[in-house]
Amino acid sequence: MNNIKINYQKELEKLIKNIDENKTPTLLLHSCCGPCSSYCLEYLSEYFEVTIFYYNPNIYPSEEYFYRVEEQKRIIDLTKSKNPIHMIEGKYDVERFYEMVKGLEDMPEGGKRCYKCYDMRLREAAKTGKENGFDYFTTTLSISPHKNSQVLNKIGEKIAEEYEIPHLPSDFKKNNGYKRSCEITKKYGMYRQDYCGCEFSQRESEERNLRNEKQNLRKKMLELSKELEEDYMLSSDEKIVEKLLESQEYKKSEKIFCYVGRGSEINTSIFIEKALLDGKILAVPYCVDEKLMKAYKIESLDDLRPGKYDILEPDSSNSKEISKHDFDLIVVPCCTVDREGNRLGFGKGYYDRFLESTKAEKLLLIREKQIAEKVFVGEHDIKIKKIITEEKFYK
């Protein structure tokens, strides 16, 4: 595909201008859902006798598919149109979709997998349009701000040549088309999904929503932490460390991995000093790069120096590395946590990767005022089952 961008809305307007006033052309309009078709129907039914072709074997799960079918029928009934609007429901050919995208499951949305999906649906529309004698075929997909109209139209043009049925150029997001579709669906209280349709786009949407939830909660808790009184923090830290030192998890341990607290985190320095005096083997984090964190043994807090993110770290060239699998106890930091042990870190993911597959006891230290009501977590987030606050040892 060449890099010359075409204004497909202008192309559509030129075509509409040349329509014979004495004959209304027929259009098979592939639709992905009712909301996306709302503006398209309002606009196109002025010039065409439109038949919606609902063919979307990519939709997941099946409940979503059938719900979208009903919403599609509803918007057809609600649309005030100059010309009649009809509907053809295609086959829910799920197996065909999964066979087509085999090997592309992990590709990001908007890439090669999506292009193949566009091709499959437009190809079926062209085939159906040709068999039923339609004058044109096209799709509502270009109304989405997330869909590439250049790619969609090029695919449509290629398929049009193969099936010998004209493709109607479109970029329905132009002229505030997407905005208008939102207004229509809001007016009628229609269900508007937050993902394209397939299980891969649903997964991306859920991950995106989860990231937003985490970012908002992280921001809220960091702001809350700045407002904590110094006396409360000092008093809480003493009680938390005391509970940690009295715990069976600590007493039974020989090798301990502990973070060096900073800012609004628990001041673990007093714990580290006591553990070293007790003869424990103690290691602290060292961030190798943006993803990897290792553990290095220290003999004293004097072995530490400011490192990545201004966190005190050991000198890796003069310290002994300890495998994460050798620890009996890992003391875990957090931005916040809920009382079920769902932890929110500071966004880098070091600890979730580090804690994975370790068998050590894991204790999380936090002040009561920094506990969240609910922390939303993903499949890779490690849950911490034991939490120590100044008031309680949650297990």
Short mmCIF file of N, CA and C in Angstrom, two decimals, residues 179-268:
data_model
loop_
_atom_site.label_atom_id
_atom_site.label_comp_id
_atom_site.label_asym_id
_atom_site.label_seq_id
_atom_site.Cartn_x
_atom_site.Cartn_y
_atom_site.Cartn_z
N LYS A 179 -18.45 11.54 16.75
CA LYS A 179 -19.12 12.33 17.80
C LYS A 179 -20.64 12.19 17.69
N ARG A 180 -21.14 12.24 16.47
CA ARG A 180 -22.58 12.12 16.25
C ARG A 180 -23.08 10.74 16.67
N SER A 181 -22.30 9.71 16.40
CA SER A 181 -22.71 8.35 16.80
C SER A 181 -22.81 8.25 18.32
N CYS A 182 -21.92 8.93 19.03
CA CYS A 182 -21.97 8.94 20.50
C CYS A 182 -23.23 9.67 20.99
N GLU A 183 -23.57 10.76 20.30
CA GLU A 183 -24.77 11.51 20.68
C GLU A 183 -26.03 10.67 20.48
N ILE A 184 -26.09 9.95 19.36
CA ILE A 184 -27.27 9.13 19.04
C ILE A 184 -27.43 8.01 20.07
N THR A 185 -26.34 7.31 20.33
CA THR A 185 -26.43 6.16 21.24
C THR A 185 -26.72 6.61 22.67
N LYS A 186 -26.20 7.78 23.04
CA LYS A 186 -26.51 8.32 24.37
C LYS A 186 -27.99 8.69 24.46
N LYS A 187 -28.49 9.29 23.41
CA LYS A 187 -29.91 9.69 23.36
C LYS A 187 -30.83 8.49 23.57
N TYR A 188 -30.50 7.37 22.95
CA TYR A 188 -31.36 6.19 23.02
C TYR A 188 -30.95 5.20 24.11
N GLY A 189 -29.93 5.57 24.89
CA GLY A 189 -29.49 4.69 25.98
C GLY A 189 -28.98 3.35 25.51
N MET A 190 -28.26 3.38 24.39
CA MET A 190 -27.75 2.12 23.81
C MET A 190 -26.49 1.65 24.51
N TYR A 191 -26.31 0.34 24.53
CA TYR A 191 -25.09 -0.26 25.04
C TYR A 191 -23.95 0.06 24.09
N ARG A 192 -22.87 0.61 24.65
CA ARG A 192 -21.69 0.93 23.83
C ARG A 192 -20.49 0.19 24.43
N GLN A 193 -20.02 -0.82 23.73
CA GLN A 193 -18.94 -1.65 24.23
C GLN A 193 -17.64 -0.86 24.31
N ASP A 194 -16.71 -1.32 25.17
CA ASP A 194 -15.43 -0.62 25.31
C ASP A 194 -14.27 -1.38 24.68
N TYR A 195 -14.60 -2.33 23.79
CA TYR A 195 -13.55 -3.03 23.04
C TYR A 195 -14.09 -3.36 21.66
N CYS A 196 -13.20 -3.57 20.70
CA CYS A 196 -13.59 -3.77 19.31
C CYS A 196 -14.54 -4.95 19.15
N GLY A 197 -14.17 -6.10 19.76
CA GLY A 197 -15.08 -7.23 19.63
C GLY A 197 -14.45 -8.58 19.90
N CYS A 198 -13.23 -8.82 19.43
CA CYS A 198 -12.63 -10.14 19.61
C CYS A 198 -12.05 -10.26 21.01
N GLU A 199 -11.72 -11.50 21.40
CA GLU A 199 -11.21 -11.70 22.75
C GLU A 199 -9.84 -11.05 22.95
N PHE A 200 -9.12 -10.85 21.85
CA PHE A 200 -7.80 -10.23 21.96
C PHE A 200 -7.94 -8.74 22.24
N SER A 201 -8.91 -8.10 21.58
CA SER A 201 -9.14 -6.68 21.84
C SER A 201 -9.79 -6.48 23.21
N GLN A 202 -10.60 -7.46 23.64
CA GLN A 202 -11.18 -7.38 24.98
C GLN A 202 -10.06 -7.44 26.03
N ARG A 203 -9.11 -8.33 25.80
CA ARG A 203 -8.00 -8.47 26.73
C ARG A 203 -7.19 -7.18 26.80
N GLU A 204 -6.93 -6.59 25.64
CA GLU A 204 -6.20 -5.31 25.62
C GLU A 204 -6.98 -4.22 26.33
N SER A 205 -8.30 -4.20 26.12
CA SER A 205 -9.14 -3.20 26.76
C SER A 205 -9.12 -3.36 28.28
N GLU A 206 -9.21 -4.60 28.74
CA GLU A 206 -9.17 -4.86 30.17
C GLU A 206 -7.84 -4.46 30.77
N GLU A 207 -6.76 -4.75 30.05
CA GLU A 207 -5.42 -4.36 30.53
C GLU A 207 -5.28 -2.85 30.57
N ARG A 208 -5.82 -2.19 29.55
CA ARG A 208 -5.78 -0.73 29.49
C ARG A 208 -6.58 -0.11 30.65
N ASN A 209 -7.77 -0.66 30.89
CA ASN A 209 -8.59 -0.17 31.99
C ASN A 209 -7.93 -0.41 33.34
N LEU A 210 -7.28 -1.58 33.45
CA LEU A 210 -6.58 -1.90 34.69
C LEU A 210 -5.43 -0.93 34.93
N ARG A 211 -4.67 -0.63 33.88
CA ARG A 211 -3.57 0.34 34.01
C ARG A 211 -4.09 1.69 34.47
N ASN A 212 -5.22 2.12 33.91
CA ASN A 212 -5.80 3.41 34.30
C ASN A 212 -6.25 3.39 35.75
N GLU A 213 -6.89 2.27 36.16
CA GLU A 213 -7.32 2.12 37.55
C GLU A 213 -6.11 2.22 38.48
N LYS A 214 -5.04 1.52 38.12
CA LYS A 214 -3.84 1.51 38.95
C LYS A 214 -3.21 2.90 39.02
N GLN A 215 -3.12 3.57 37.87
CA GLN A 215 -2.51 4.90 37.85
C GLN A 215 -3.29 5.88 38.70
N ASN A 216 -4.62 5.81 38.62
CA ASN A 216 -5.45 6.71 39.42
C ASN A 216 -5.32 6.44 40.91
N LEU A 217 -5.31 5.14 41.27
CA LEU A 217 -5.17 4.79 42.69
C LEU A 217 -3.77 5.14 43.19
N ARG A 218 -2.76 4.89 42.37
CA ARG A 218 -1.39 5.21 42.76
C ARG A 218 -1.24 6.71 43.03
N LYS A 219 -1.80 7.52 42.13
CA LYS A 219 -1.75 8.97 42.29
C LYS A 219 -2.45 9.40 43.58
N LYS A 220 -3.62 8.81 43.82
CA LYS A 220 -4.40 9.14 45.02
C LYS A 220 -3.63 8.79 46.29
N MET A 221 -3.02 7.59 46.31
CA MET A 221 -2.32 7.14 47.51
C MET A 221 -1.02 7.91 47.73
N LEU A 222 -0.35 8.29 46.65
CA LEU A 222 0.87 9.08 46.80
C LEU A 222 0.54 10.46 47.37
N GLU A 223 -0.57 11.04 46.94
CA GLU A 223 -1.00 12.34 47.47
C GLU A 223 -1.39 12.21 48.94
N LEU A 224 -2.07 11.10 49.27
CA LEU A 224 -2.44 10.85 50.66
C LEU A 224 -1.21 10.71 51.54
N SER A 225 -0.20 10.01 51.02
CA SER A 225 1.02 9.75 51.79
C SER A 225 1.76 11.05 52.13
N LYS A 226 1.70 12.02 51.21
CA LYS A 226 2.38 13.30 51.46
C LYS A 226 1.76 14.07 52.61
N GLU A 227 0.49 13.74 52.93
CA GLU A 227 -0.23 14.45 53.99
C GLU A 227 -0.10 13.78 55.36
N LEU A 228 0.58 12.62 55.42
CA LEU A 228 0.74 11.93 56.70
C LEU A 228 1.64 12.73 57.63
N GLU A 229 1.24 12.81 58.88
CA GLU A 229 2.04 13.55 59.87
C GLU A 229 3.29 12.75 60.23
N GLU A 230 4.37 13.47 60.43
CA GLU A 230 5.66 12.83 60.71
C GLU A 230 5.60 12.00 61.98
N ASP A 231 4.93 12.52 63.02
CA ASP A 231 4.83 11.78 64.29
C ASP A 231 4.11 10.45 64.10
N TYR A 232 3.04 10.49 63.28
CA TYR A 232 2.29 9.26 63.00
C TYR A 232 3.17 8.25 62.28
N MET A 233 3.94 8.71 61.29
CA MET A 233 4.79 7.82 60.51
C MET A 233 5.87 7.18 61.39
N LEU A 234 6.52 7.99 62.23
CA LEU A 234 7.59 7.47 63.10
C LEU A 234 7.04 6.45 64.09
N SER A 235 5.90 6.80 64.70
CA SER A 235 5.29 5.91 65.69
C SER A 235 4.84 4.60 65.04
N SER A 236 4.21 4.71 63.87
CA SER A 236 3.74 3.52 63.16
C SER A 236 4.89 2.62 62.76
N ASP A 237 5.96 3.22 62.25
CA ASP A 237 7.11 2.43 61.79
C ASP A 237 7.73 1.63 62.93
N GLU A 238 7.81 2.24 64.11
CA GLU A 238 8.37 1.53 65.26
C GLU A 238 7.53 0.31 65.61
N LYS A 239 6.20 0.49 65.61
CA LYS A 239 5.29 -0.62 65.95
C LYS A 239 5.32 -1.70 64.89
N ILE A 240 5.40 -1.30 63.62
CA ILE A 240 5.44 -2.28 62.51
C ILE A 240 6.71 -3.11 62.58
N VAL A 241 7.84 -2.46 62.79
CA VAL A 241 9.11 -3.19 62.87
C VAL A 241 9.13 -4.10 64.09
N GLU A 242 8.55 -3.64 65.17
CA GLU A 242 8.47 -4.47 66.38
C GLU A 242 7.68 -5.74 66.11
N LYS A 243 6.54 -5.62 65.42
CA LYS A 243 5.72 -6.79 65.08
C LYS A 243 6.48 -7.72 64.13
N LEU A 244 7.22 -7.12 63.21
CA LEU A 244 8.01 -7.92 62.26
C LEU A 244 9.07 -8.73 62.99
N LEU A 245 9.76 -8.10 63.92
CA LEU A 245 10.82 -8.78 64.67
C LEU A 245 10.27 -9.85 65.59
N GLU A 246 9.03 -9.70 66.02
CA GLU A 246 8.41 -10.68 66.92
C GLU A 246 7.75 -11.83 66.16
N SER A 247 7.64 -11.70 64.85
CA SER A 247 6.93 -12.71 64.06
C SER A 247 7.72 -14.00 63.94
N GLN A 248 6.99 -15.10 63.84
CA GLN A 248 7.63 -16.40 63.64
C GLN A 248 8.33 -16.46 62.29
N GLU A 249 7.78 -15.74 61.33
CA GLU A 249 8.39 -15.71 59.99
C GLU A 249 9.82 -15.16 60.07
N TYR A 250 10.00 -14.13 60.89
CA TYR A 250 11.34 -13.55 61.05
C TYR A 250 12.24 -14.49 61.87
N LYS A 251 11.70 -14.98 62.98
CA LYS A 251 12.52 -15.80 63.89
C LYS A 251 13.03 -17.07 63.23
N LYS A 252 12.22 -17.63 62.32
CA LYS A 252 12.62 -18.88 61.65
C LYS A 252 13.56 -18.65 60.47
N SER A 253 13.69 -17.41 60.04
CA SER A 253 14.46 -17.13 58.82
C SER A 253 15.95 -17.03 59.08
N GLU A 254 16.72 -17.38 58.05
CA GLU A 254 18.17 -17.22 58.10
C GLU A 254 18.63 -16.21 57.06
N LYS A 255 17.99 -16.26 55.87
CA LYS A 255 18.34 -15.34 54.79
C LYS A 255 17.13 -14.46 54.48
N ILE A 256 17.35 -13.15 54.57
CA ILE A 256 16.25 -12.20 54.40
C ILE A 256 16.56 -11.22 53.27
N PHE A 257 15.53 -10.95 52.48
CA PHE A 257 15.62 -9.90 51.44
C PHE A 257 14.69 -8.77 51.87
N CYS A 258 15.22 -7.56 51.98
CA CYS A 258 14.42 -6.44 52.46
C CYS A 258 14.74 -5.18 51.68
N TYR A 259 13.72 -4.43 51.32
CA TYR A 259 13.91 -3.15 50.64
C TYR A 259 14.39 -2.10 51.63
N VAL A 260 14.99 -1.06 51.10
CA VAL A 260 15.42 0.08 51.91
C VAL A 260 14.38 1.18 51.73
N GLY A 261 13.57 1.40 52.76
CA GLY A 261 12.45 2.33 52.64
C GLY A 261 12.90 3.76 52.42
N ARG A 262 12.08 4.49 51.66
CA ARG A 262 12.35 5.91 51.42
C ARG A 262 11.02 6.66 51.33
N GLY A 263 11.06 7.96 51.52
CA GLY A 263 9.85 8.78 51.39
C GLY A 263 8.77 8.32 52.35
N SER A 264 7.61 8.01 51.79
CA SER A 264 6.47 7.60 52.62
C SER A 264 6.45 6.09 52.89
N GLU A 265 7.46 5.36 52.41
CA GLU A 265 7.54 3.94 52.71
C GLU A 265 7.94 3.74 54.18
N ILE A 266 7.74 2.53 54.66
CA ILE A 266 8.16 2.21 56.02
C ILE A 266 9.68 2.33 56.11
N ASN A 267 10.16 2.94 57.19
CA ASN A 267 11.60 3.07 57.40
C ASN A 267 12.15 1.72 57.85
N THR A 268 12.68 0.96 56.91
CA THR A 268 13.17 -0.39 57.22
C THR A 268 14.60 -0.40 57.75
#
